Tab-separated table of C-alpha atoms in Angstrom:
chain	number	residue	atom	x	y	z
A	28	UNK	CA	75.081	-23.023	28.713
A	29	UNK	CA	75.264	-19.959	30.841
A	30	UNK	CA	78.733	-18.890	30.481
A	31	UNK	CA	78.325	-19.687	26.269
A	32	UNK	CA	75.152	-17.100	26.773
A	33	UNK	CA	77.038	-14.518	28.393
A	34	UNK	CA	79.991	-15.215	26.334
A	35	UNK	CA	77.402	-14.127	22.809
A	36	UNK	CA	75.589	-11.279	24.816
A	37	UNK	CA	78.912	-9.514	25.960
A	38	UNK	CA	80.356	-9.931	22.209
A	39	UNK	CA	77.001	-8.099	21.268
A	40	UNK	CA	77.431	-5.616	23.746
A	41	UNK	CA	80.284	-5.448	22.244
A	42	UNK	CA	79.312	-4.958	18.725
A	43	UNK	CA	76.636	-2.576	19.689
A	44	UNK	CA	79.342	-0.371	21.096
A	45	UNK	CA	81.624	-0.356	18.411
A	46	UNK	CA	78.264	0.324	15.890
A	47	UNK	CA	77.535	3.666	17.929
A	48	UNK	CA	81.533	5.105	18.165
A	49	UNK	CA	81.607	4.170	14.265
A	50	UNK	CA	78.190	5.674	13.372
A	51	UNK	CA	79.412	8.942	15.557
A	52	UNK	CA	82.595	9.432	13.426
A	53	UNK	CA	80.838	8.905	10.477
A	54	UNK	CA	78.535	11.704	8.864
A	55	UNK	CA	75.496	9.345	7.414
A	56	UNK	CA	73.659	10.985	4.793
A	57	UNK	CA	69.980	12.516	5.726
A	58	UNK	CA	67.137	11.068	4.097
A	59	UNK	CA	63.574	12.885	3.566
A	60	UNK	CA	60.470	12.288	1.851
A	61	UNK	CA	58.076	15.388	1.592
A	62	UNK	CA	56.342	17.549	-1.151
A	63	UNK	CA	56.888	21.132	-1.900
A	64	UNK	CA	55.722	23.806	-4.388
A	65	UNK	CA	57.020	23.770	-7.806
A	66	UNK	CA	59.385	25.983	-8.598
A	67	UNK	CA	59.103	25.465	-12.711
A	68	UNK	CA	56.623	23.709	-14.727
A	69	UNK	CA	59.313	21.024	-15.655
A	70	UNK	CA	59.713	20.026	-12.236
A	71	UNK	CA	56.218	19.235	-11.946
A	72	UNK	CA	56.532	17.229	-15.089
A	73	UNK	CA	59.232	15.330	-13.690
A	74	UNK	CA	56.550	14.996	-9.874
A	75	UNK	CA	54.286	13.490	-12.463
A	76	UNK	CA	56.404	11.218	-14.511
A	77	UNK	CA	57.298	9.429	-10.719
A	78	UNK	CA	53.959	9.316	-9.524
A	79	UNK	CA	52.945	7.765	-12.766
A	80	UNK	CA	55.736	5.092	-12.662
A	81	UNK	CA	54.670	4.087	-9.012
A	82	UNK	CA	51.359	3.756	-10.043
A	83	UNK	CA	52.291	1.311	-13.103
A	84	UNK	CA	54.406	-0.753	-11.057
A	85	UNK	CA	51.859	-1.004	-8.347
A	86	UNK	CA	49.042	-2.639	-11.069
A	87	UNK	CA	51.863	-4.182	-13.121
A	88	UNK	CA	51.243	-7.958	-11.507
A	89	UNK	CA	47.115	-7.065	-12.839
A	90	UNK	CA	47.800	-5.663	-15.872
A	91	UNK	CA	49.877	-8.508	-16.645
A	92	UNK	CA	48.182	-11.284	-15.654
A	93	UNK	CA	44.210	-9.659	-16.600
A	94	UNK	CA	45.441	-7.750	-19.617
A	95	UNK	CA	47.735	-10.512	-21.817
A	96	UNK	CA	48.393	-14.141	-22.695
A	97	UNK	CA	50.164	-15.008	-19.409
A	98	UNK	CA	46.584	-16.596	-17.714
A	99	UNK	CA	46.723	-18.762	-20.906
A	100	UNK	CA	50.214	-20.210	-20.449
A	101	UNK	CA	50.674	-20.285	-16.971
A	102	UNK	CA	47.402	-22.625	-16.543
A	103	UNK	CA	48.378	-24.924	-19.738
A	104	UNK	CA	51.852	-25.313	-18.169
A	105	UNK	CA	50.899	-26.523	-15.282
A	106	UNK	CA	48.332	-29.036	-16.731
A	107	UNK	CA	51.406	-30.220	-18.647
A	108	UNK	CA	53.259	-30.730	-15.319
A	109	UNK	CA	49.762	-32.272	-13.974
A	110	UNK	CA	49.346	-34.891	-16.588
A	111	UNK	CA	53.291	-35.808	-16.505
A	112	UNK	CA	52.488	-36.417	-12.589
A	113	UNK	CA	56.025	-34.486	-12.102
A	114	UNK	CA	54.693	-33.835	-8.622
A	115	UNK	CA	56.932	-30.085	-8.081
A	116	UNK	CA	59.095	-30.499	-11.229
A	117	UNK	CA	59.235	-28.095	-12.873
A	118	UNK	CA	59.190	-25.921	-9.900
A	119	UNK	CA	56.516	-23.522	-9.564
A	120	UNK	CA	59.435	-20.483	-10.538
A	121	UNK	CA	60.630	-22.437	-13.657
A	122	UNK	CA	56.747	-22.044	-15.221
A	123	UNK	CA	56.382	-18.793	-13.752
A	124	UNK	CA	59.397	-17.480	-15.630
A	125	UNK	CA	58.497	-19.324	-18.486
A	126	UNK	CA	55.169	-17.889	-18.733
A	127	UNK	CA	56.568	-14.558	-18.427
A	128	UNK	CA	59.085	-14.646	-21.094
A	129	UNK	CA	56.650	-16.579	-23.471
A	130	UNK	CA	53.970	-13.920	-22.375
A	131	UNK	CA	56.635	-10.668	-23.350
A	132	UNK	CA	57.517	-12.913	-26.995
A	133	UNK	CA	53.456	-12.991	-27.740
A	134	UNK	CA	52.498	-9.305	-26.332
A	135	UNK	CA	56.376	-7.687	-28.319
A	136	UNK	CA	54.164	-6.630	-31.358
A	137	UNK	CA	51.487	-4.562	-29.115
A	138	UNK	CA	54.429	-3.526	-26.335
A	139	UNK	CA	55.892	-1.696	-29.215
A	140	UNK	CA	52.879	-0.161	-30.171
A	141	UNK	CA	52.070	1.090	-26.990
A	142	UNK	CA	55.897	2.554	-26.806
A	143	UNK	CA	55.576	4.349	-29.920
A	144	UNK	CA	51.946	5.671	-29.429
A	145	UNK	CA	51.827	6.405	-26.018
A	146	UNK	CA	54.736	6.297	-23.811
A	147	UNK	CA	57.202	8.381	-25.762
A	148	UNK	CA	54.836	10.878	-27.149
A	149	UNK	CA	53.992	11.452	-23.266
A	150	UNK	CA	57.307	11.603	-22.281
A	151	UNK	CA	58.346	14.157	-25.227
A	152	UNK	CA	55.679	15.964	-23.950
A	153	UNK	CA	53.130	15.922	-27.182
A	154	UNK	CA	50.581	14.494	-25.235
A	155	UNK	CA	49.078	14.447	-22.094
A	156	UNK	CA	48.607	11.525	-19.614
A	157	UNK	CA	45.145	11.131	-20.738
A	158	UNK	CA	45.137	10.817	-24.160
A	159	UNK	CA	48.372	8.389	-23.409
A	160	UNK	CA	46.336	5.846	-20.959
A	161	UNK	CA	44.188	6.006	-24.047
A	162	UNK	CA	46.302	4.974	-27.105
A	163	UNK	CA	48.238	2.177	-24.602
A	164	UNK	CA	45.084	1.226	-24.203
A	165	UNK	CA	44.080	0.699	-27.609
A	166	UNK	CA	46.715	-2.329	-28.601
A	167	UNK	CA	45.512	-3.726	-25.581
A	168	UNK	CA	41.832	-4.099	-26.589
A	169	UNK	CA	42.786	-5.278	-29.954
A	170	UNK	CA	44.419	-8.090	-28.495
A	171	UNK	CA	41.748	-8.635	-26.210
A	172	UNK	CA	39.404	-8.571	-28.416
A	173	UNK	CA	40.365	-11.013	-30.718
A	174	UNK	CA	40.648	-13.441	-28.190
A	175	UNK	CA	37.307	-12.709	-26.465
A	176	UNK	CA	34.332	-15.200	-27.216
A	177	UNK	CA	31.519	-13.266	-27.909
A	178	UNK	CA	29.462	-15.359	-25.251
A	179	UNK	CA	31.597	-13.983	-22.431
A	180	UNK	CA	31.408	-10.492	-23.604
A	181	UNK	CA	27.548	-10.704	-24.409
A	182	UNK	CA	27.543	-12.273	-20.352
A	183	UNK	CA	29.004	-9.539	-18.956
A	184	UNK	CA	27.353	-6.627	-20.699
A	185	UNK	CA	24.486	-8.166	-19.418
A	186	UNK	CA	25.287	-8.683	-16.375
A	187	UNK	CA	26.540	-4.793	-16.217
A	188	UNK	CA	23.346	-3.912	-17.321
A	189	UNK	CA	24.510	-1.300	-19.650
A	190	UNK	CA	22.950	-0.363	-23.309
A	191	UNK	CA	23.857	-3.166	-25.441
A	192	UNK	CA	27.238	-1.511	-27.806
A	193	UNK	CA	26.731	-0.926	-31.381
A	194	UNK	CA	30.367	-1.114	-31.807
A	195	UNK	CA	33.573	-2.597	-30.227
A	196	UNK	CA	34.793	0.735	-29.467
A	197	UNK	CA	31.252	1.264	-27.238
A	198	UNK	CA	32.698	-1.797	-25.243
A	199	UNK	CA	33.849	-0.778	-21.591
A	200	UNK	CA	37.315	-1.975	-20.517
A	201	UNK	CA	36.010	-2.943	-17.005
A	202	UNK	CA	33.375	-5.127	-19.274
A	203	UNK	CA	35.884	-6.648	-21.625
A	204	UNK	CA	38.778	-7.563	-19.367
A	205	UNK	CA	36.966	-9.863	-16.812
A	206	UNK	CA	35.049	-11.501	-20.246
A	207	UNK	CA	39.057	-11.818	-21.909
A	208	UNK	CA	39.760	-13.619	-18.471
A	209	UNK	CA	36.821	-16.366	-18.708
A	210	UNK	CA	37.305	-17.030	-22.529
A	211	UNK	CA	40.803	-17.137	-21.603
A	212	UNK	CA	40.632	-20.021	-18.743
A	213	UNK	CA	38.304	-21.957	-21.166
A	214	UNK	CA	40.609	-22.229	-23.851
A	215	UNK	CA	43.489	-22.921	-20.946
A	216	UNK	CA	41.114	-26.110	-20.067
A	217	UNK	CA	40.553	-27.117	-23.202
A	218	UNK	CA	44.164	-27.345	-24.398
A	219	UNK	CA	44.760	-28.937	-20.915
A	220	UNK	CA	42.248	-31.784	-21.844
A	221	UNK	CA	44.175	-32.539	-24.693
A	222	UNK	CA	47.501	-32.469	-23.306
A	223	UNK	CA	45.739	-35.028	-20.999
A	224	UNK	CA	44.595	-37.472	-23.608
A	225	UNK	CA	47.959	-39.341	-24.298
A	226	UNK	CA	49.232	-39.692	-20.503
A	227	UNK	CA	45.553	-40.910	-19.645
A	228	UNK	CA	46.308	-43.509	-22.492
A	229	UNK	CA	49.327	-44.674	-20.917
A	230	UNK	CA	48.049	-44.670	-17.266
A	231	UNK	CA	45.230	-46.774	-18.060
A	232	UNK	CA	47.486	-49.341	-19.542
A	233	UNK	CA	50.231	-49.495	-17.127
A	234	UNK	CA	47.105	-50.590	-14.497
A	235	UNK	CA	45.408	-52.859	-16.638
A	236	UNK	CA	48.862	-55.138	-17.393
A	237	UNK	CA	49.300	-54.681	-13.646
A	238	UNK	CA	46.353	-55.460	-12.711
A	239	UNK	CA	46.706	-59.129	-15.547
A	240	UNK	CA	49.970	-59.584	-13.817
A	241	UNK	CA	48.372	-59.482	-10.455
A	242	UNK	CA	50.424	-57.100	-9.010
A	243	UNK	CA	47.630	-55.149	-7.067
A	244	UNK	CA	49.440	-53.550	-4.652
A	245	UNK	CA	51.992	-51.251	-7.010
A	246	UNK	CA	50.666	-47.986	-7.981
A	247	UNK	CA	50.633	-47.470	-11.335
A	248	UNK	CA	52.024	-44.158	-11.252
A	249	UNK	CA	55.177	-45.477	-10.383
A	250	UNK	CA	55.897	-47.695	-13.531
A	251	UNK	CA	53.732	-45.084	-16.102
A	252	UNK	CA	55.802	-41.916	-15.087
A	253	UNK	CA	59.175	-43.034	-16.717
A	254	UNK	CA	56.907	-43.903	-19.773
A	255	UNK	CA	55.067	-40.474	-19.854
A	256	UNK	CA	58.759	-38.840	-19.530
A	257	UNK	CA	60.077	-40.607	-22.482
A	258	UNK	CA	56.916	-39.826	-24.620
A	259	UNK	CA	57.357	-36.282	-23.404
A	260	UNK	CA	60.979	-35.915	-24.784
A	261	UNK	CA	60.236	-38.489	-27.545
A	262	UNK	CA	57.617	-36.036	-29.337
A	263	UNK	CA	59.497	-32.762	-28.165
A	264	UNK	CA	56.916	-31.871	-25.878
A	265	UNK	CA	58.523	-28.612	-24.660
A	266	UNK	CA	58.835	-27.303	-28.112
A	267	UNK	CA	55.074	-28.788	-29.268
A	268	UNK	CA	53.457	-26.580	-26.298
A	269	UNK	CA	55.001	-23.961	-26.618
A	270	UNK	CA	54.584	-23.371	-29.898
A	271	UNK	CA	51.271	-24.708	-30.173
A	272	UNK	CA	50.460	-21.949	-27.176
A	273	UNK	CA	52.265	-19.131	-29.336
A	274	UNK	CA	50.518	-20.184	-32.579
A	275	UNK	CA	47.045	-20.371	-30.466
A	276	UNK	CA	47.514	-16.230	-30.311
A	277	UNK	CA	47.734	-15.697	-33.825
């Protein structure tokens, strides 16, 4: 074990060696992150333009998962995997990825709209970055909107204690995103209790002929999951929830 261990540290000695003679006979490049004065009003455009992308991509994950239909689908996926009693398939990434693609299919019509409103009038220079945070924001609100129960959103301006709006357009974002999120779970647990009807069904009598036949000791789990499977692909359940969760948008 002790010659092996000097055997690896001298052929990393080794290594090292060669690393540094290579690294001195080769120029690397130099590297430098800094900020200095504009020299022309386009290059502090194009200061802007980054700053604003890093920002975006910093709150994309929120804006995503507050702001559109993804809470909706990710949570009725997985009570589909729940109720099949799947255990991990499919994998957590599968739904994820599923969710997302489903999520850019539902939110295509107000993406657009936010493209042609805001994003390229701000990048052709016609408007500036405030009046562009508000027409992407607009689409948005629309969508939220019409899937906001107007419980959740009376809840919330209450609980803001603000002036009660006299329009929707009076409505605070910070008031009608975290109401879009609760209307949104309840309608995810809803669907789920649905989806969970049927396999329930078919659990409860897998253990009642077990439990006629006397065999105690077998879970049922074991003899209903090939059963829930083959009602699953019987029916098309793929295709039924998904469009059922696309149609629920409309």
């Amino acid at each position: 074990m002790v010659k092996k261990s000097i055997k690896v540290l001298s052929i990393l000695i080794f290594l090292f060696i060669g690393q540094s003679a290579f690294a001195q006979s080769l120029s690397l490049p130099h590297i430098s992150l800094g900020l200095k004065p504009a020299d022309s009003p386009q290059e502090l455009v194009n200061g802007i333009k980054i700053i604003l992308l890093l920002t975006v991509l910093t709150l994309a994950p929120a804006i995503l998962i507050m702001m559109t239909s993804f809470t909706r689908i990710v949570v009725v996926l997985a009570f589909v995997r729940q109720a099949l009693g799947t255990q991990q398939m499919p994998p957590n990434q599968l739904l994820v990825g599923l969710a997302l693609f489903i999520t850019f299919f539902v939110m295509s019509p107000f993406f657009s709209k936010i493209n042609q409103e805001a994003i390229k009038p701000f990048l052709d220079g016609k408007i500036n970055q405030e009046v562009a945070l508000e027409k992407s924001l607009i689409p948005l609100r629309k969508f939220m909107f019409n899937q906001t129960r107007d419980t959740d959103l009376k809840m919330f301006i209450k609980m803001s204690r603000s002036p009660f709006p006299k329009t929707r357009a009076d409505v605070p974002t910070s008031v009608l995103i975290p109401a879009f999120v609760v209307s949104e779970l309840k309608t995810a647990f809803q669907i789920g209790f649905i989806i969970y009807l049927p396999f329930l069904v078919i659990d409860m009598v897998t253990a009642s002929v077990l439990m006629a036949m006397g065999m105690m000791m077998l879970p049922p789990v074991i003899i209903s999951l090939p059963f829930k499977i083959m009602l699953f692909v019987f029916v098309d359940g793929w295709s039924l929830i998904v469009g059922s969760l696309v149609k629920s948008f409309g």
